[in-house]
Short mmCIF file of C-alpha atoms in Angstrom, two decimals:
data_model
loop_
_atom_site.label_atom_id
_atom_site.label_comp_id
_atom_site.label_asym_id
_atom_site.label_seq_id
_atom_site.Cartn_x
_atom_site.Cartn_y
_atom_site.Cartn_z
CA UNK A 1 16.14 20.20 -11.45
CA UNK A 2 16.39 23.42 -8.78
CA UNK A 3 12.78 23.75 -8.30
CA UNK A 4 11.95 26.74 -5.86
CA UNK A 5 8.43 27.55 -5.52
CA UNK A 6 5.26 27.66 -6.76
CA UNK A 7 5.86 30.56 -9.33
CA UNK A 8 1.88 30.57 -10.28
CA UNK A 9 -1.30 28.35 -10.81
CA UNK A 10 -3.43 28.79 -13.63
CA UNK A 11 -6.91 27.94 -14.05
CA UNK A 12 -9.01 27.35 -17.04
CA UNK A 13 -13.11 28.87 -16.79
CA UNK A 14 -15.57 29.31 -18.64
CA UNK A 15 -15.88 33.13 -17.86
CA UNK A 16 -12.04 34.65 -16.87
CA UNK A 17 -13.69 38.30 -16.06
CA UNK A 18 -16.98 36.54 -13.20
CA UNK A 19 -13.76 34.34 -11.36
CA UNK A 20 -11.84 37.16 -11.10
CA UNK A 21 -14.44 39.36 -10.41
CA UNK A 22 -15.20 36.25 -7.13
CA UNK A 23 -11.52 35.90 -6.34
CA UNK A 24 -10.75 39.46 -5.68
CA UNK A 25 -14.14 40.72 -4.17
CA UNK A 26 -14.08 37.58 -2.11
CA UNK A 27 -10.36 36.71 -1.37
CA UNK A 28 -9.08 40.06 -1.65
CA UNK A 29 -6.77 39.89 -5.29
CA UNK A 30 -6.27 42.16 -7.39
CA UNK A 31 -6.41 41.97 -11.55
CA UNK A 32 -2.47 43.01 -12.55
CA UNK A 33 -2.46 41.70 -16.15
CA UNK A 34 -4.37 40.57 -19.03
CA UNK A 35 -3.44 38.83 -22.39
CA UNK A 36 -5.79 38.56 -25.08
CA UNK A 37 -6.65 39.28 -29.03
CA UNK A 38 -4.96 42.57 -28.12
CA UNK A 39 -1.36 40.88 -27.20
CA UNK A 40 -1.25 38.16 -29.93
CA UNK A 41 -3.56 35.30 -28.26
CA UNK A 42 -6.44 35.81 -30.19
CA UNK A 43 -8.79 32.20 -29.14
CA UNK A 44 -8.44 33.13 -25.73
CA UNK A 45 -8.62 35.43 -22.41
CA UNK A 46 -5.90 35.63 -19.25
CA UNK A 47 -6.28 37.34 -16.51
CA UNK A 48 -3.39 38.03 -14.18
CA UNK A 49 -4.20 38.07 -10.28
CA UNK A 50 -1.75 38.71 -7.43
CA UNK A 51 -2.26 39.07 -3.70
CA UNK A 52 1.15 38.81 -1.37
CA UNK A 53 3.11 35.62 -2.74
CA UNK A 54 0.12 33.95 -4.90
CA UNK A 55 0.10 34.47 -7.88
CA UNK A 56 -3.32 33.31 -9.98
CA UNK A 57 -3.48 33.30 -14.14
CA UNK A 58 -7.03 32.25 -15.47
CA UNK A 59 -7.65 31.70 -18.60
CA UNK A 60 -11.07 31.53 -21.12
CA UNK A 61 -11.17 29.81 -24.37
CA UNK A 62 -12.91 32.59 -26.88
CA UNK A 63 -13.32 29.88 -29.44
CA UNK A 64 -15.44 26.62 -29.11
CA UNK A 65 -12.78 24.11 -30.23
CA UNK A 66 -10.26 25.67 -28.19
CA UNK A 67 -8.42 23.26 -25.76
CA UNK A 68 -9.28 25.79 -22.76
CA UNK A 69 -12.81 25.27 -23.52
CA UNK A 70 -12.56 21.24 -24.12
CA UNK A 71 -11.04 21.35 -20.51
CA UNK A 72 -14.26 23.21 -18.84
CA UNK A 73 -16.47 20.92 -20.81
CA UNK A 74 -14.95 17.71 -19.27
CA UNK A 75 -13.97 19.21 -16.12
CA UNK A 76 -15.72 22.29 -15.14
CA UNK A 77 -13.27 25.36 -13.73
CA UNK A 78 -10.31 23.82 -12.28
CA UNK A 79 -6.52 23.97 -11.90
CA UNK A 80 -5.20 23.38 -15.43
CA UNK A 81 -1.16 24.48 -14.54
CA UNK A 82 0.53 24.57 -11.68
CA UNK A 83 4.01 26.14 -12.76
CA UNK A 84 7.21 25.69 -10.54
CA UNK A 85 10.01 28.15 -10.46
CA UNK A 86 13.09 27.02 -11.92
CA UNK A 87 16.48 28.50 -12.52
CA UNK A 88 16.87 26.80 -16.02
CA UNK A 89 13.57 25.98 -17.73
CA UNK A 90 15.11 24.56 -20.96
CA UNK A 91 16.95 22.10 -18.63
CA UNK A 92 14.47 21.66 -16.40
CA UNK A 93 12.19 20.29 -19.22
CA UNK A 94 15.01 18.35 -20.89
CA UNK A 95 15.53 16.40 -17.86
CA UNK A 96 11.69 15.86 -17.21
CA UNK A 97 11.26 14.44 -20.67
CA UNK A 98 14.22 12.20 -20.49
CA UNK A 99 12.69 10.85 -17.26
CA UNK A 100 10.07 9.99 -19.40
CA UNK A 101 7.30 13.20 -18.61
CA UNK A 102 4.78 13.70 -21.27
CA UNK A 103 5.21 17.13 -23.03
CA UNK A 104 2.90 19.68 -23.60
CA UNK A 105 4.88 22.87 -24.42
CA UNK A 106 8.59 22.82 -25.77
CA UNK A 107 10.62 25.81 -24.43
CA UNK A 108 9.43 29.74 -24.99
CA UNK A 109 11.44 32.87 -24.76
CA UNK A 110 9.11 35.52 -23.88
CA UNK A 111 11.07 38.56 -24.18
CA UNK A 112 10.62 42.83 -23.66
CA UNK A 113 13.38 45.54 -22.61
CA UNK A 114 15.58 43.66 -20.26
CA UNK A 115 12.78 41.35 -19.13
CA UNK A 116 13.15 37.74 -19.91
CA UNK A 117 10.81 35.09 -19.22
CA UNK A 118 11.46 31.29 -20.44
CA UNK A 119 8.34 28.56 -20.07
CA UNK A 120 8.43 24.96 -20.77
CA UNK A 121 5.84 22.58 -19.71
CA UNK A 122 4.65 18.73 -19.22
CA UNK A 123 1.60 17.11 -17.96
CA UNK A 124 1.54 15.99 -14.30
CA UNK A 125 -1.11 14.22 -13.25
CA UNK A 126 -4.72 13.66 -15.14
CA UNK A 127 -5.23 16.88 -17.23
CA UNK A 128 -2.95 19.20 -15.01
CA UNK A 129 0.10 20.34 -16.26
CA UNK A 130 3.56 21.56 -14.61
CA UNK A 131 5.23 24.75 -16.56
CA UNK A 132 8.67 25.49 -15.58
CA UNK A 133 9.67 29.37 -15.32
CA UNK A 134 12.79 30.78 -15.47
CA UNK A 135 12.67 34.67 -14.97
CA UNK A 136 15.37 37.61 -15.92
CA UNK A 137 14.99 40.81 -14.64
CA UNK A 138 11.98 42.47 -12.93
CA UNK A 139 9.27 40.02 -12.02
CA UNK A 140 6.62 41.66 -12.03
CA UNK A 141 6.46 41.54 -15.88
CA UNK A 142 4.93 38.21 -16.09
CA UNK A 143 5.27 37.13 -19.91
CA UNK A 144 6.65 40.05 -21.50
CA UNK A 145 5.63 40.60 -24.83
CA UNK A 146 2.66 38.13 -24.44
CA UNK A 147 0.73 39.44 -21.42
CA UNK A 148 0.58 43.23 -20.69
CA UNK A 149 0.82 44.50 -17.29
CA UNK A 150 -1.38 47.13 -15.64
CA UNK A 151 -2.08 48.96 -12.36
CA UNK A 152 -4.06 47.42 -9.87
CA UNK A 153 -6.13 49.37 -7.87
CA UNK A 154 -5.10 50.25 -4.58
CA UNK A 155 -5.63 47.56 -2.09
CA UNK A 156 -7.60 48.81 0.84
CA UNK A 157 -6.48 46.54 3.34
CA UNK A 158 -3.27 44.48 4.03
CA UNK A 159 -2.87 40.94 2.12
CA UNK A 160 -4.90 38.23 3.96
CA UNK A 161 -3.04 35.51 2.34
CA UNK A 162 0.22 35.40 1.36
CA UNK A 163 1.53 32.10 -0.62
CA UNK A 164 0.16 29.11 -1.81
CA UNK A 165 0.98 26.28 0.91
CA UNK A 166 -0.08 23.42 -1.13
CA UNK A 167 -2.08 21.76 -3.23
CA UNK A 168 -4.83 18.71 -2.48
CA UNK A 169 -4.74 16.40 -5.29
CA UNK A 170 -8.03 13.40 -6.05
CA UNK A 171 -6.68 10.29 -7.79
CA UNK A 172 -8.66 7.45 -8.95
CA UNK A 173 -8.38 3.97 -7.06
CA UNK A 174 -5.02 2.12 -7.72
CA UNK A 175 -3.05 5.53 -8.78
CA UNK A 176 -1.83 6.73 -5.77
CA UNK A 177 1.27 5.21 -5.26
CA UNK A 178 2.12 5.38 -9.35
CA UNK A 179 1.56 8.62 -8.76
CA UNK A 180 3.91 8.90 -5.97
CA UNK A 181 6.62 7.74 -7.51
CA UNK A 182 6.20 9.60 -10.70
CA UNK A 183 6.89 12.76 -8.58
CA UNK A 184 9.44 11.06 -7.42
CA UNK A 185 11.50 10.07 -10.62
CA UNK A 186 10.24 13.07 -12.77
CA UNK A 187 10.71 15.94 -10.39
CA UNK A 188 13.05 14.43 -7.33
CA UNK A 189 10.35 14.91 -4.87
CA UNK A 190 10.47 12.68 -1.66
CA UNK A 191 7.12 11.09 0.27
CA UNK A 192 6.67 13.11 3.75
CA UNK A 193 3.69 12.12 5.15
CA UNK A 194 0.94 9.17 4.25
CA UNK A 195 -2.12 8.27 6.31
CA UNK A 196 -5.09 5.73 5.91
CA UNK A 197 -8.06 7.62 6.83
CA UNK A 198 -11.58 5.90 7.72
CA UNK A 199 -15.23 7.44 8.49
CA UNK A 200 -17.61 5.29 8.82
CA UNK A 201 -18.06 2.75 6.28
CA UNK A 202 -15.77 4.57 3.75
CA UNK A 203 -12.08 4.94 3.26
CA UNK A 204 -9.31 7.17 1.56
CA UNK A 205 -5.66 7.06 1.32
CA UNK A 206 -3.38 9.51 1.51
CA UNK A 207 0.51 10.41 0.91
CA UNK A 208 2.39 13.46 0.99
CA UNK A 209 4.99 14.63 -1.54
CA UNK A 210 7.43 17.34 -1.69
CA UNK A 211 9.85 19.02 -3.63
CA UNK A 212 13.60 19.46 -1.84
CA UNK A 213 13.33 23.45 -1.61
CA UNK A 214 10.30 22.21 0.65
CA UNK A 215 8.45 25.02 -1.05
CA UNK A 216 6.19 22.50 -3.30
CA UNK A 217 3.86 20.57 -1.93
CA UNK A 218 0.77 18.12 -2.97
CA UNK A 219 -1.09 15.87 -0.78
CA UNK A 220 -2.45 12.89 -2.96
CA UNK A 221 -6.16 10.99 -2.07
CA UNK A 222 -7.79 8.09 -3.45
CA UNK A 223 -10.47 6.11 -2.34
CA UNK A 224 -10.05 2.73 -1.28
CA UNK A 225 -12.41 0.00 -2.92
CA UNK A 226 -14.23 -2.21 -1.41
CA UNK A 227 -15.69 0.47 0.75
CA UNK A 228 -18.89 2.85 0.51
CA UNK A 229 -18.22 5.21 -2.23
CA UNK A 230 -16.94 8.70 -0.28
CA UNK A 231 -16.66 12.39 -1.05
CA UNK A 232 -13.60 11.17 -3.18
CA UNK A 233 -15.30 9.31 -5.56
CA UNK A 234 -17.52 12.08 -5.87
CA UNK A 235 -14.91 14.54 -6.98
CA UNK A 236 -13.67 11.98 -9.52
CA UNK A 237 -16.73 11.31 -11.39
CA UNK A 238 -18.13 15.09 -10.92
CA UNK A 239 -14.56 16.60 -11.61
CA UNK A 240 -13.73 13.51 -14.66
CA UNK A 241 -11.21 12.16 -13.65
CA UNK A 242 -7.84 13.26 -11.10
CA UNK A 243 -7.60 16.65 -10.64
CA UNK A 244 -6.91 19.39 -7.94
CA UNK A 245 -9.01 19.21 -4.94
CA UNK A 246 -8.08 22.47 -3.25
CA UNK A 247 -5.56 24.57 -2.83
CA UNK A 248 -4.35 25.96 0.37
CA UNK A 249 -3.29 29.66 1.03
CA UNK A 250 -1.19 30.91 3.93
CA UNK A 251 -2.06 33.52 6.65
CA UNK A 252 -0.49 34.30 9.49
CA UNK A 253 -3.51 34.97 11.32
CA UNK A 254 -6.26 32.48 10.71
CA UNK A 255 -8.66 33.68 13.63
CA UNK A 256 -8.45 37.20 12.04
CA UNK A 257 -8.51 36.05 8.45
CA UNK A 258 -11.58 33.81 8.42
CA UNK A 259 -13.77 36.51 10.00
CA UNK A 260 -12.73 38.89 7.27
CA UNK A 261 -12.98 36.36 4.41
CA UNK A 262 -16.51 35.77 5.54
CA UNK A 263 -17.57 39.25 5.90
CA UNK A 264 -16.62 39.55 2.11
CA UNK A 265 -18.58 36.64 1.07
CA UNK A 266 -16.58 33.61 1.50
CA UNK A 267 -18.16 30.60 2.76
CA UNK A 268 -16.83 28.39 5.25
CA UNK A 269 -17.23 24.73 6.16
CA UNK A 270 -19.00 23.78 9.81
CA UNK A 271 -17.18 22.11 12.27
CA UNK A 272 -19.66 20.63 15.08
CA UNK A 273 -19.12 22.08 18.89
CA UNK A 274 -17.90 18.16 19.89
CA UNK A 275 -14.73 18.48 18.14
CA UNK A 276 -13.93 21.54 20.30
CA UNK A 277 -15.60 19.68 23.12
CA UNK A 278 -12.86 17.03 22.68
CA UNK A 279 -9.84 18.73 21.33
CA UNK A 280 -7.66 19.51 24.60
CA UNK A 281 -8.50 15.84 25.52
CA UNK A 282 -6.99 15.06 22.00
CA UNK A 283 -4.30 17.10 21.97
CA UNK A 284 -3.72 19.25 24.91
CA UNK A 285 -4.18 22.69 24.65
CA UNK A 286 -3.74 24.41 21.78
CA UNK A 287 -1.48 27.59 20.84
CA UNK A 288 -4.92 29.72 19.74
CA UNK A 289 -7.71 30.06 22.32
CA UNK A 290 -10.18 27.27 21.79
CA UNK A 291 -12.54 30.02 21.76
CA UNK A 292 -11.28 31.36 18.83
CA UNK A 293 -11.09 28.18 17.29
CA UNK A 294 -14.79 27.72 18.42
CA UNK A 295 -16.12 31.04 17.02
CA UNK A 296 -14.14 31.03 13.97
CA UNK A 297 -14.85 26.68 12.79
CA UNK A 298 -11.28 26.29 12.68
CA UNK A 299 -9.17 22.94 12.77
CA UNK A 300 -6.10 22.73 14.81
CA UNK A 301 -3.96 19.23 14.77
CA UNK A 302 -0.30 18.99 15.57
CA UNK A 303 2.82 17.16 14.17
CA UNK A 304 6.29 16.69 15.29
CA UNK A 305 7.66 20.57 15.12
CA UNK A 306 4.54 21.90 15.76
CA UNK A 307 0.95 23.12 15.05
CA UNK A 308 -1.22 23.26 12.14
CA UNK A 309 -4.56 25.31 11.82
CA UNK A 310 -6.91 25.14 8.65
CA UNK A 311 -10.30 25.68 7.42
CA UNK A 312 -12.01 24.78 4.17
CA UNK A 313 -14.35 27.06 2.36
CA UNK A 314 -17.85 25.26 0.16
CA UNK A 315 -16.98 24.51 -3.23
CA UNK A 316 -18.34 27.68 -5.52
CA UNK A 317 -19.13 26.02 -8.13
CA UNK A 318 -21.83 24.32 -9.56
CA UNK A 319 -20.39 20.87 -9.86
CA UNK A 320 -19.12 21.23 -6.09
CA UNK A 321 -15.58 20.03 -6.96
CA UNK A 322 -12.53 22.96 -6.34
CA UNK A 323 -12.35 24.39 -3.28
CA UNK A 324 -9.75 26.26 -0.85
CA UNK A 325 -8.39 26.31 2.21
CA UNK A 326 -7.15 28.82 4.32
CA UNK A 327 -4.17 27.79 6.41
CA UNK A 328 -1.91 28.76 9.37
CA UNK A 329 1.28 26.99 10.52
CA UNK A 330 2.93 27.43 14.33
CA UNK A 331 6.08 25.38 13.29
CA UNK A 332 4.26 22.36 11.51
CA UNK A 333 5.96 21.13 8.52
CA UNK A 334 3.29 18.41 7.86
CA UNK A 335 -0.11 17.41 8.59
CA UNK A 336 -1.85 15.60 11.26
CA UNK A 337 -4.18 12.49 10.88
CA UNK A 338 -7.02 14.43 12.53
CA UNK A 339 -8.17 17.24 10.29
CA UNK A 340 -7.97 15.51 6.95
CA UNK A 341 -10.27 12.78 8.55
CA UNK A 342 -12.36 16.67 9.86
CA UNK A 343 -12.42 17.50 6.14
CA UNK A 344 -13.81 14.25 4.92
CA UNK A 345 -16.13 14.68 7.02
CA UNK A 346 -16.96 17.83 6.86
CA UNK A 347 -17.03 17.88 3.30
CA UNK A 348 -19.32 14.74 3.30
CA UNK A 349 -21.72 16.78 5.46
CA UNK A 350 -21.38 19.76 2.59
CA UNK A 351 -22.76 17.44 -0.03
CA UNK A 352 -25.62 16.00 1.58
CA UNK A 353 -26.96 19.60 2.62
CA UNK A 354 -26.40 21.15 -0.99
#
């Protein structure tokens, strides 16, 4: 199937202009395209965002019975596509759909000048969908003919962020390893990483999949029954149903990056002064000062080629389901055990304060 990388992620909301409007005063993007009434797409609204690698589509239903606004309804904003780069979409597809994947879009030529733009897509997990993209000529025409292209203002600084690193995926109970092995058979992914994570008197499970370029990846949760009901359980019944978690951005400089995410408006999640307290005893010390680490909440762990620093920001929006991460990697192809049990926590401690 060839797949590269993450060519885009689109989400569907309930207002395209106020998340872009968030995204790039907060995050630092910058609106590149727009489709609409006025390119032949007259029930709804894109908006094109880019900022280094990422590249972010969302979409508004300008019609009631419209399918983008059936998915806001059910699920609030959210990630509705995530769309993997392929070098033959048409085949791509084929071979998803004879592996039994559920289809949502049959192959489209999108076509301008010597531009050339093919998308196919099926459904992945829940209501999230996978769109293959095969592109011809200059990239930065994203759907020729269908979404028109304009100048983006001048960026004033350097891009923060520059690709997206992974996605965090919420499963209900029992799904997790069906899910698993769907990636597996449908896209040729292979397992990486699993982990069994406990706080307290609840539980989650997690495993790791990845595509072979190593450039797609998407860490699966569900709870465990039996146990107090945990910030998992939450997402599925606020969110209804599986659905992206978060979404994690690169940086190569998460000390510097948080601070100037923050002083444009993003917020952060804590992390208490006793996991710095005990985090050389843990794991020696670390490749950033634990100062830095300190000042700025960030999470270091560590796997077998190296270390791993992240942060999560508070869930925007209302239903306090999506949120992102911000992440930097010192060789680490993985994860380690002790910052997703950091994020359960700490986003357990975000929902009993909001």
């Amino acid at each position: 199937m060839n797949i590269g990388a993450v060519d885009h992620v689109e989400f569907y909301v309930g207002d395209a202009q106020q998340a872009a409007f968030y995204l790039c005063t907060a995050f630092g993007f910058r609106v590149c395209g727009q489709a609409g009434p006025e390119t032949g797409q007259p029930d709804q609204r894109s908006l094109l965002l880019r900022q280094g690698g990422i590249t972010l589509v969302l979409t508004s239903a300008l019609t009631p019975k419209h399918p983008v606004a059936e998915y806001v309804a059910r699920h609030g904003d959210g990630v509705a596509n995530i769309a993997f780069e392929v070098s033959d979409a048409a085949g791509a597809f084929a071979t998803a759909v004879d592996r039994k994947a559920i289809v949502v879009e049959e192959p489209v030529t999108h076509q301008q000048g010597g531009n050339e733009v093919v998308t196919a897509s099926v459904l992945g997990f829940g209501d999230v969908a996978h769109r293959f993209v095969q592109r011809t000529g200059d990239r930065a025409d994203f759907l020729p003919g269908t979404m028109e292209v304009t100048e983006p203002e001048p960026a004033p600084d350097q891009p923060l962020l520059s690709t997206v690193d992974h996605a965090a995926i919420c499963v209900p109970a029992g799904q997790l390893r069906p899910t698993v092995e769907f990636y597996e058979r449908v896209f040729g992914f292979r397992q990486i990483f699993e982990e069994f994570i406990e706080v307290g008197e609840q539980a989650m499970d997690s495993k790791v999949v990845q595509s072979p370029s190593g450039h797609v990846t998407f860490t699966l949760i569900e709870p465990v029954t039996g146990r107090r009901p945990g910030q998992i359980d939450t997402f599925l019944a606020s969110h209804g149903g599986a659905g992206v978690q978060h979404l994690a951005l690169l940086t190569n400089d998460i000390v510097a990056t948080v601070p100037a995410l923050e002083a444009r408006g993003v917020k952060f999640l804590n992390t208490p002064d006793a996991y710095y307290d005990e985090l050389t005893a843990r794991l020696g010390e670390p490749e950033l000062r634990v100062a830095d680490l300190r000042r700025t909440n960030v999470l270091v762990d560590q796997d077998h080629w190296g270390q791993v620093f992240q942060l999560f920001t508070q869930s925007p929006h209302v239903r306090k389901t999506f949120f992102w991460e911000v992440i930097d990697r010192h060789g680490a192809r993985t994860f380690g055990s002790g910052n997703i049990k950091a994020l359960y926590e700490a986003v357990a401690r975000d929902e009993t304060t909001a």
